Tab-separated table of C-alpha atoms and ligand atoms in Angstrom:
chain	number	residue	atom	x	y	z
A	1	MET	CA	-0.102	-0.162	-0.151
A	2	GLU	CA	1.188	3.696	-0.710
A	3	LYS	CA	2.360	5.835	2.272
A	4	LYS	CA	-0.291	8.437	3.162
A	5	ILE	CA	1.753	11.539	2.526
A	6	ILE	CA	1.896	13.998	5.892
A	7	TYR	CA	2.878	17.712	5.711
A	8	SER	CA	3.218	20.732	7.562
A	9	GLY	CA	4.981	23.760	7.458
A	10	ILE	CA	6.570	25.309	10.760
A	11	GLN	CA	7.187	29.432	10.714
A	12	PRO	CA	10.257	29.648	12.505
A	13	THR	CA	8.534	32.942	14.816
A	14	GLY	CA	8.708	33.074	18.440
A	15	LEU	CA	9.699	30.305	20.103
A	16	VAL	CA	9.280	26.696	20.114
A	17	THR	CA	7.159	26.068	23.370
A	18	LEU	CA	6.020	23.240	25.850
A	19	GLY	CA	2.534	23.716	24.222
A	20	ASN	CA	3.441	22.848	20.316
A	21	TYR	CA	6.085	19.903	22.148
A	22	ILE	CA	2.853	18.313	23.680
A	23	GLY	CA	0.358	19.271	21.306
A	24	ALA	CA	2.139	18.722	17.725
A	25	LEU	CA	4.971	17.066	17.903
A	26	GLN	CA	4.779	14.006	20.110
A	27	ASN	CA	1.742	12.527	17.792
A	28	TRP	CA	4.382	13.413	14.993
A	29	LEU	CA	7.375	11.541	16.710
A	30	LYS	CA	4.205	8.954	16.607
A	31	PHE	CA	3.449	9.607	12.357
A	32	GLN	CA	6.904	8.719	11.865
A	33	ASP	CA	7.238	5.669	13.130
A	34	ASP	CA	3.959	4.883	11.428
A	35	GLU	CA	5.095	2.761	8.334
A	36	ASN	CA	1.344	4.186	6.802
A	37	TYR	CA	2.415	7.344	6.703
A	38	GLN	CA	5.458	9.736	4.853
A	39	CYS	CA	5.619	12.702	6.942
A	40	ILE	CA	6.955	16.486	5.345
A	41	TYR	CA	8.162	19.008	7.505
A	42	SER	CA	8.932	22.900	5.938
A	43	ILE	CA	10.769	25.318	8.451
A	44	ALA	CA	8.057	28.072	6.115
A	45	ASP	CA	10.076	31.084	6.626
A	46	LEU	CA	8.949	32.494	2.960
A	47	HIS	CA	5.745	32.866	5.201
A	48	SER	CA	7.516	34.650	7.805
A	49	LEU	CA	8.934	37.301	5.387
A	50	THR	CA	5.022	39.426	5.750
A	51	VAL	CA	6.175	40.364	8.128
A	52	ARG	CA	9.482	41.911	8.632
A	53	GLN	CA	12.350	40.561	9.740
A	54	VAL	CA	15.967	41.149	11.181
A	55	PRO	CA	18.219	39.592	8.637
A	56	ALA	CA	20.630	38.064	10.957
A	57	GLU	CA	17.906	37.661	13.543
A	58	PHE	CA	15.943	35.134	11.498
A	59	ARG	CA	18.567	33.242	9.586
A	60	ASN	CA	19.783	32.333	13.697
A	61	ARG	CA	15.949	31.850	14.423
A	62	ALA	CA	15.095	29.681	10.763
A	63	LEU	CA	17.957	27.198	12.011
A	64	SER	CA	17.174	27.216	15.719
A	65	PHE	CA	13.585	25.721	14.966
A	66	PHE	CA	15.389	22.891	12.548
A	67	ALA	CA	17.458	22.261	15.484
A	68	GLN	CA	15.127	22.613	18.181
A	69	TYR	CA	12.573	19.919	15.595
A	70	LEU	CA	15.503	17.820	15.559
A	71	ALA	CA	16.129	17.641	19.185
A	72	CYS	CA	12.399	16.864	19.339
A	73	GLY	CA	13.193	13.528	18.316
A	74	LEU	CA	11.861	14.324	14.482
A	75	ASP	CA	14.456	11.447	12.536
A	76	PRO	CA	15.863	13.382	9.168
A	77	GLN	CA	16.167	9.476	8.124
A	78	LYS	CA	12.218	9.242	8.398
A	79	ASN	CA	11.472	12.544	7.823
A	80	ILE	CA	11.360	14.654	5.011
A	81	MET	CA	13.121	17.839	7.013
A	82	TYR	CA	14.138	21.299	4.610
A	83	PHE	CA	13.538	24.741	4.463
A	84	GLN	CA	11.236	26.091	2.145
A	85	SER	CA	12.776	28.598	0.944
A	86	HIS	CA	15.062	26.075	-0.108
A	87	VAL	CA	13.199	24.547	-2.822
A	88	HIS	CA	12.080	27.213	-5.486
A	89	GLU	CA	8.733	25.607	-6.729
A	90	HIS	CA	6.741	26.680	-4.045
A	91	ALA	CA	6.999	29.572	-5.350
A	92	GLU	CA	6.775	28.647	-8.857
A	93	LEU	CA	3.543	27.142	-8.115
A	94	THR	CA	1.580	29.994	-6.126
A	95	TRP	CA	2.152	32.179	-9.032
A	96	ILE	CA	0.146	29.381	-10.505
A	97	LEU	CA	-2.531	29.116	-7.354
A	98	ASN	CA	-2.329	32.953	-7.927
A	99	CYS	CA	-3.602	32.335	-11.019
A	100	ILE	CA	-6.892	30.819	-9.834
A	101	THR	CA	-7.530	32.267	-6.381
A	102	TYR	CA	-10.208	35.482	-6.212
A	103	ILE	CA	-9.210	38.091	-4.722
A	104	GLY	CA	-12.204	38.003	-2.629
A	105	GLU	CA	-11.377	34.620	-0.922
A	106	ALA	CA	-8.399	35.996	-0.059
A	107	SER	CA	-9.311	39.136	1.138
A	108	ARG	CA	-11.330	37.318	3.264
A	109	MET	CA	-9.125	35.565	5.420
A	110	THR	CA	-9.977	35.524	9.084
A	111	GLN	CA	-5.777	36.061	9.933
A	112	PHE	CA	-5.084	38.561	6.663
A	113	LYS	CA	-8.057	40.750	8.441
A	114	GLU	CA	-6.334	39.608	12.284
A	115	LYS	CA	-2.644	40.723	10.703
A	116	SER	CA	-3.941	43.497	8.520
A	117	GLN	CA	-5.292	45.132	11.702
A	118	LYS	CA	-2.162	44.520	13.913
A	119	HIS	CA	0.343	45.753	11.106
A	120	PRO	CA	-1.700	48.274	9.148
A	121	ASP	CA	1.657	49.902	8.043
A	122	ASN	CA	2.691	47.143	6.105
A	123	ILE	CA	-0.376	45.534	4.598
A	124	ASN	CA	1.939	44.116	1.541
A	125	MET	CA	0.848	41.263	-1.084
A	126	GLY	CA	2.475	38.498	0.400
A	127	LEU	CA	0.204	38.554	3.607
A	128	MET	CA	-3.396	38.521	1.934
A	129	ASP	CA	-1.074	35.358	-0.903
A	130	TYR	CA	-0.446	33.949	2.492
A	131	PRO	CA	-2.652	31.326	2.451
A	132	VAL	CA	-2.143	30.677	-1.386
A	133	LEU	CA	1.392	30.102	-0.432
A	134	MET	CA	0.605	27.430	1.927
A	135	ALA	CA	-1.908	26.124	-0.851
A	136	ALA	CA	1.209	25.374	-2.916
A	137	ASP	CA	3.287	23.900	0.251
A	138	ILE	CA	0.672	21.331	1.360
A	139	LEU	CA	-0.716	20.611	-3.005
A	140	LEU	CA	3.258	20.030	-4.080
A	141	TYR	CA	3.873	16.739	-2.267
A	142	ASN	CA	0.001	15.142	-3.059
A	143	THR	CA	-0.518	15.740	0.465
A	144	ALA	CA	-3.504	13.170	2.586
A	145	LEU	CA	-3.221	15.129	5.749
A	146	VAL	CA	-2.728	18.133	7.336
A	147	PRO	CA	-2.548	18.038	10.946
A	148	VAL	CA	-4.054	21.496	11.816
A	149	GLY	CA	-5.249	23.423	14.884
A	150	VAL	CA	-8.603	25.536	14.588
A	151	ASP	CA	-6.465	29.032	13.371
A	152	GLN	CA	-5.149	26.753	9.870
A	153	LYS	CA	-8.747	25.540	9.348
A	154	GLN	CA	-9.538	27.816	6.984
A	155	HIS	CA	-5.994	28.294	5.234
A	156	LEU	CA	-6.531	24.728	4.387
A	157	GLU	CA	-9.611	24.912	3.611
A	158	ILE	CA	-8.609	27.230	0.498
A	159	ALA	CA	-6.195	24.898	0.036
A	160	ARG	CA	-8.945	22.255	-1.119
A	161	ASP	CA	-10.669	25.215	-2.897
A	162	LEU	CA	-7.166	25.695	-5.336
A	163	ALA	CA	-7.176	22.048	-5.812
A	164	ILE	CA	-10.384	21.119	-6.341
A	165	ARG	CA	-10.637	24.065	-8.640
A	166	PHE	CA	-7.325	23.133	-10.640
A	167	ASN	CA	-8.265	19.411	-11.253
A	168	ASN	CA	-11.745	20.861	-12.676
A	169	ALA	CA	-10.206	23.650	-14.797
A	170	TYR	CA	-7.220	21.236	-16.289
A	171	SER	CA	-7.639	17.552	-15.175
A	172	PRO	CA	-7.286	15.460	-12.030
A	173	THR	CA	-4.130	16.905	-10.459
A	174	PHE	CA	-3.785	17.554	-7.154
A	175	THR	CA	-4.461	15.325	-4.018
A	176	VAL	CA	-7.165	16.975	-2.212
A	177	PRO	CA	-5.727	17.395	1.111
A	178	GLU	CA	-7.238	16.650	4.401
A	179	PRO	CA	-7.121	17.792	8.227
A	180	LEU	CA	-5.469	15.709	9.905
A	181	ILE	CA	-7.052	16.168	13.832
A	182	SER	CA	-5.175	13.740	16.083
A	183	LYS	CA	-7.427	12.423	19.275
A	184	VAL	CA	-4.455	12.489	21.607
A	185	GLY	CA	-2.228	15.132	21.848
A	186	ALA	CA	-3.101	17.501	24.286
A	187	LYS	CA	-4.307	21.007	23.894
A	188	ILE	CA	-2.111	23.096	26.109
A	189	MET	CA	-2.897	26.560	27.699
A	190	SER	CA	-1.322	29.439	28.686
A	191	LEU	CA	0.066	29.474	31.970
A	192	GLN	CA	-1.393	32.507	33.191
A	193	ASN	CA	-4.529	32.437	31.383
A	194	PRO	CA	-5.220	28.911	31.319
A	195	THR	CA	-8.414	29.229	29.288
A	196	ALA	CA	-6.281	30.619	25.949
A	197	LYS	CA	-3.270	28.801	24.373
A	198	MET	CA	-0.039	28.511	24.929
A	199	SER	CA	1.045	30.355	22.288
A	200	LYS	CA	4.035	30.853	20.382
A	201	SER	CA	3.914	34.118	19.721
A	202	ASP	CA	2.317	35.672	23.696
A	203	THR	CA	4.120	38.394	24.728
A	204	ASN	CA	4.215	37.843	28.667
A	205	ALA	CA	6.774	35.365	29.356
A	206	ASN	CA	5.491	33.584	32.031
A	207	ALA	CA	2.573	32.193	30.583
A	208	THR	CA	5.014	30.225	27.905
A	209	VAL	CA	7.869	27.532	28.360
A	210	SER	CA	9.857	27.749	25.487
A	211	ILE	CA	11.667	24.187	25.017
A	212	LEU	CA	14.908	25.334	25.656
A	213	ASP	CA	14.290	27.536	29.143
A	214	SER	CA	16.392	26.689	31.754
A	215	GLU	CA	15.269	24.489	34.906
A	216	ASP	CA	15.539	27.264	36.961
A	217	ASP	CA	12.756	29.936	34.822
A	218	ILE	CA	10.874	26.813	34.038
A	219	MET	CA	10.353	26.334	37.917
A	220	ARG	CA	9.837	29.634	37.937
A	221	LYS	CA	7.175	30.194	35.593
A	222	PHE	CA	4.974	27.203	37.442
A	223	LYS	CA	5.409	28.906	39.951
A	224	LYS	CA	4.086	32.114	38.739
A	225	ALA	CA	0.696	29.400	37.320
A	226	VAL	CA	-2.631	30.989	37.456
A	227	THR	CA	-4.464	28.386	39.154
A	228	ASP	CA	-7.979	28.326	40.918
A	229	SER	CA	-9.631	29.883	44.127
A	230	ASP	CA	-9.972	26.369	45.909
A	231	ASN	CA	-7.666	23.725	46.714
A	232	GLU	CA	-8.730	20.706	44.971
A	233	ILE	CA	-6.506	19.322	42.591
A	234	ARG	CA	-9.744	17.832	40.350
A	235	PHE	CA	-9.674	18.055	36.328
A	236	GLY	CA	-12.670	19.514	35.019
A	237	GLU	CA	-13.980	22.527	33.167
A	238	ASP	CA	-14.371	24.142	35.735
A	239	LYS	CA	-10.793	24.533	37.158
A	240	PRO	CA	-8.998	25.594	34.290
A	241	GLY	CA	-5.528	26.126	35.670
A	242	VAL	CA	-5.122	22.546	38.361
A	243	SER	CA	-6.606	21.040	34.859
A	244	ASN	CA	-3.989	22.477	33.020
A	245	LEU	CA	-0.893	22.089	35.221
A	246	ILE	CA	-2.294	17.759	35.624
A	247	THR	CA	-2.386	17.671	31.795
A	248	ILE	CA	0.774	19.434	31.944
A	249	TYR	CA	2.451	16.663	34.007
A	250	ALA	CA	-0.011	13.571	32.699
A	251	SER	CA	2.023	14.292	29.310
A	252	CYS	CA	5.755	15.144	30.307
A	253	LYS	CA	4.852	11.377	32.464
A	254	SER	CA	3.167	10.006	29.420
A	255	ILE	CA	0.380	9.079	32.252
A	256	SER	CA	-3.776	9.074	31.729
A	257	ILE	CA	-5.246	11.548	33.619
A	258	ASP	CA	-6.522	9.635	35.936
A	259	ASP	CA	-3.004	8.200	36.989
A	260	ALA	CA	-1.620	11.942	36.853
A	261	VAL	CA	-4.753	12.896	39.435
A	262	LYS	CA	-4.339	10.245	41.609
A	263	GLU	CA	-0.086	11.056	41.306
A	264	LEU	CA	-0.914	14.733	42.540
A	265	GLN	CA	-3.978	13.661	45.152
A	266	GLY	CA	-3.105	15.233	48.430
A	267	LEU	CA	-0.639	18.524	47.576
A	268	SER	CA	-1.377	21.752	48.265
A	269	TYR	CA	-1.133	23.974	45.204
A	270	ALA	CA	2.671	25.214	45.941
A	271	SER	CA	3.974	21.902	45.530
A	272	LEU	CA	1.645	20.891	42.528
A	273	LYS	CA	3.113	23.561	40.604
A	274	GLU	CA	6.656	22.356	42.142
A	275	ALA	CA	5.887	18.438	41.059
A	276	VAL	CA	5.107	20.206	37.068
A	277	GLY	CA	7.410	22.158	36.703
A	278	ALA	CA	9.844	19.466	37.887
A	279	SER	CA	8.389	16.613	35.421
A	280	VAL	CA	8.246	19.545	32.779
A	281	ALA	CA	12.238	19.855	33.333
A	282	GLU	CA	13.140	16.719	32.937
A	283	LEU	CA	11.652	15.240	30.080
A	284	LEU	CA	13.474	19.020	28.179
A	285	ALA	CA	16.806	18.087	29.545
A	286	PRO	CA	17.698	15.447	26.972
A	287	ILE	CA	16.450	17.482	24.497
A	288	LYS	CA	18.119	21.190	25.138
A	289	SER	CA	21.102	19.168	25.126
A	290	ARG	CA	20.610	17.558	21.741
A	291	TYR	CA	19.661	21.078	20.692
A	292	ASN	CA	23.043	22.187	22.020
A	293	ASP	CA	24.946	19.623	20.009
A	294	PHE	CA	22.853	20.074	16.538
A	295	MET	CA	23.581	24.014	17.485
A	296	ASN	CA	27.258	23.413	17.297
A	297	ASP	CA	27.837	21.500	14.716
A	298	LYS	CA	26.569	23.728	11.965
A	299	GLU	CA	27.746	21.932	9.350
A	300	GLN	CA	25.963	18.750	10.268
A	301	LEU	CA	22.819	20.654	10.662
A	302	LEU	CA	23.159	22.839	6.537
A	303	ALA	CA	23.737	19.017	5.579
A	304	ILE	CA	21.043	17.434	7.099
A	305	ALA	CA	19.050	20.867	5.627
A	306	LYS	CA	20.628	19.456	2.209
A	307	ASN	CA	19.439	16.049	2.579
A	308	GLY	CA	15.935	16.857	3.121
A	309	GLN	CA	16.179	20.237	0.034
A	310	GLU	CA	16.956	16.926	-2.258
A	311	GLN	CA	13.969	14.663	-1.793
A	312	ALA	CA	11.836	17.842	-1.080
A	313	SER	CA	12.857	18.890	-4.529
A	314	TYR	CA	12.490	15.984	-6.352
A	315	ILE	CA	8.737	15.445	-5.432
A	316	ALA	CA	8.095	19.192	-6.053
A	317	ARG	CA	9.377	19.110	-9.498
A	318	LYS	CA	7.815	16.329	-10.538
A	319	THR	CA	4.759	17.981	-9.628
A	320	LEU	CA	5.584	21.621	-10.833
A	321	ARG	CA	5.701	19.976	-14.524
A	322	LYS	CA	2.974	18.124	-14.326
A	323	VAL	CA	0.969	21.317	-13.685
A	324	TYR	CA	3.406	23.948	-15.690
A	325	LYS	CA	2.419	21.633	-18.218
A	326	LYS	CA	-1.766	20.937	-18.018
A	327	VAL	CA	-2.013	24.829	-17.743
A	328	GLY	CA	0.187	24.923	-21.462
A	329	LEU	CA	3.520	26.884	-20.561
A	330	VAL	CA	5.942	25.646	-23.031
A	331	GLN	CA	8.057	22.835	-22.343
A	332	LEU	CA	11.697	22.224	-23.833
K	1	LIG	N1	0.860	28.318	8.363
K	1	LIG	C1	1.132	27.849	9.639
K	1	LIG	C2	0.894	28.181	10.525
K	1	LIG	O1	1.628	29.156	11.031
K	1	LIG	C3	2.246	26.673	8.789
K	1	LIG	C4	2.665	26.579	7.593
K	1	LIG	C5	2.876	26.975	6.481
K	1	LIG	C6	1.763	25.322	7.542
K	1	LIG	N2	3.059	26.022	5.289
K	1	LIG	C7	2.474	25.445	6.132
K	1	LIG	C8	0.919	24.808	7.781
K	1	LIG	C9	1.704	23.499	5.136
K	1	LIG	C10	0.983	23.421	7.263
K	1	LIG	C11	1.180	22.941	6.079
K	1	LIG	O2	0.850	27.363	11.376
């Protein structure tokens, strides 16, 4: 049986957080050992240029993100891992897709409207084109499944629309991708506002834990975590702060929520926070050490990126060639 392609892009902005690790990466680690899937992950650096970046910082951050994902255990032997900007077919397919995308549908995107409001001085063409580039990412690789959070669902919808539109206008070319909404993989909330998701771009440093935070920082942030007004350790919708801590503990220890509640029962909130902080520090210690190894060997890091680029280009080139032919461009 042919493997199903799973594709995801990661923008190298903000931080890789504990929420990303528990919510997404832990699932990705399972996919890489599942022979039904071939996973492809890109650092979506071209997407990040829709917001102004400081070049030297941006370059370092993109490399650091790549190293962090490797350090988390994504294996470049099992997954195709590369930088979006290293495969020029992404930009080229974007152009073709632009020509079948309506300004109306692009300008109606929630994220476009939000980002336009946030950066009124820089409402650039790239910002409106963002979902088309994302569609190109996905469609170049015959992607069957895209793991998405709610914030990206609308973008996946437009990718599906464009695939169907192209297939109807020319002939069946693109696989129409489906969202992959995983049942496992817990949603980790902000430590400061446990009714909002832990976000990689949160401006309150105490709200998010970076996977590279020092043990001291981790313990300090958990000490300050928002809990509830009573002293009960119980999982429930009416207790978002404590429930979030229980979820984090359960994920770090790879145990069920019920078992976590049992283990934590009887602790004061202060001790609860300490226990959860310690479980996080223990989980992240080996990741940080692998990260440092990767960052101290840039040559190896770039060699991995080069290898990923070659594998991705091979697939992307074939798709783009087909597309160019179908739309009637002259072939040499
Ligand atoms: N827009 C996605 C995000 O910000 C990142 C992304 C870029 C992506 N290309 C993709 C996600 C392709 C899935 C598939 O989270």
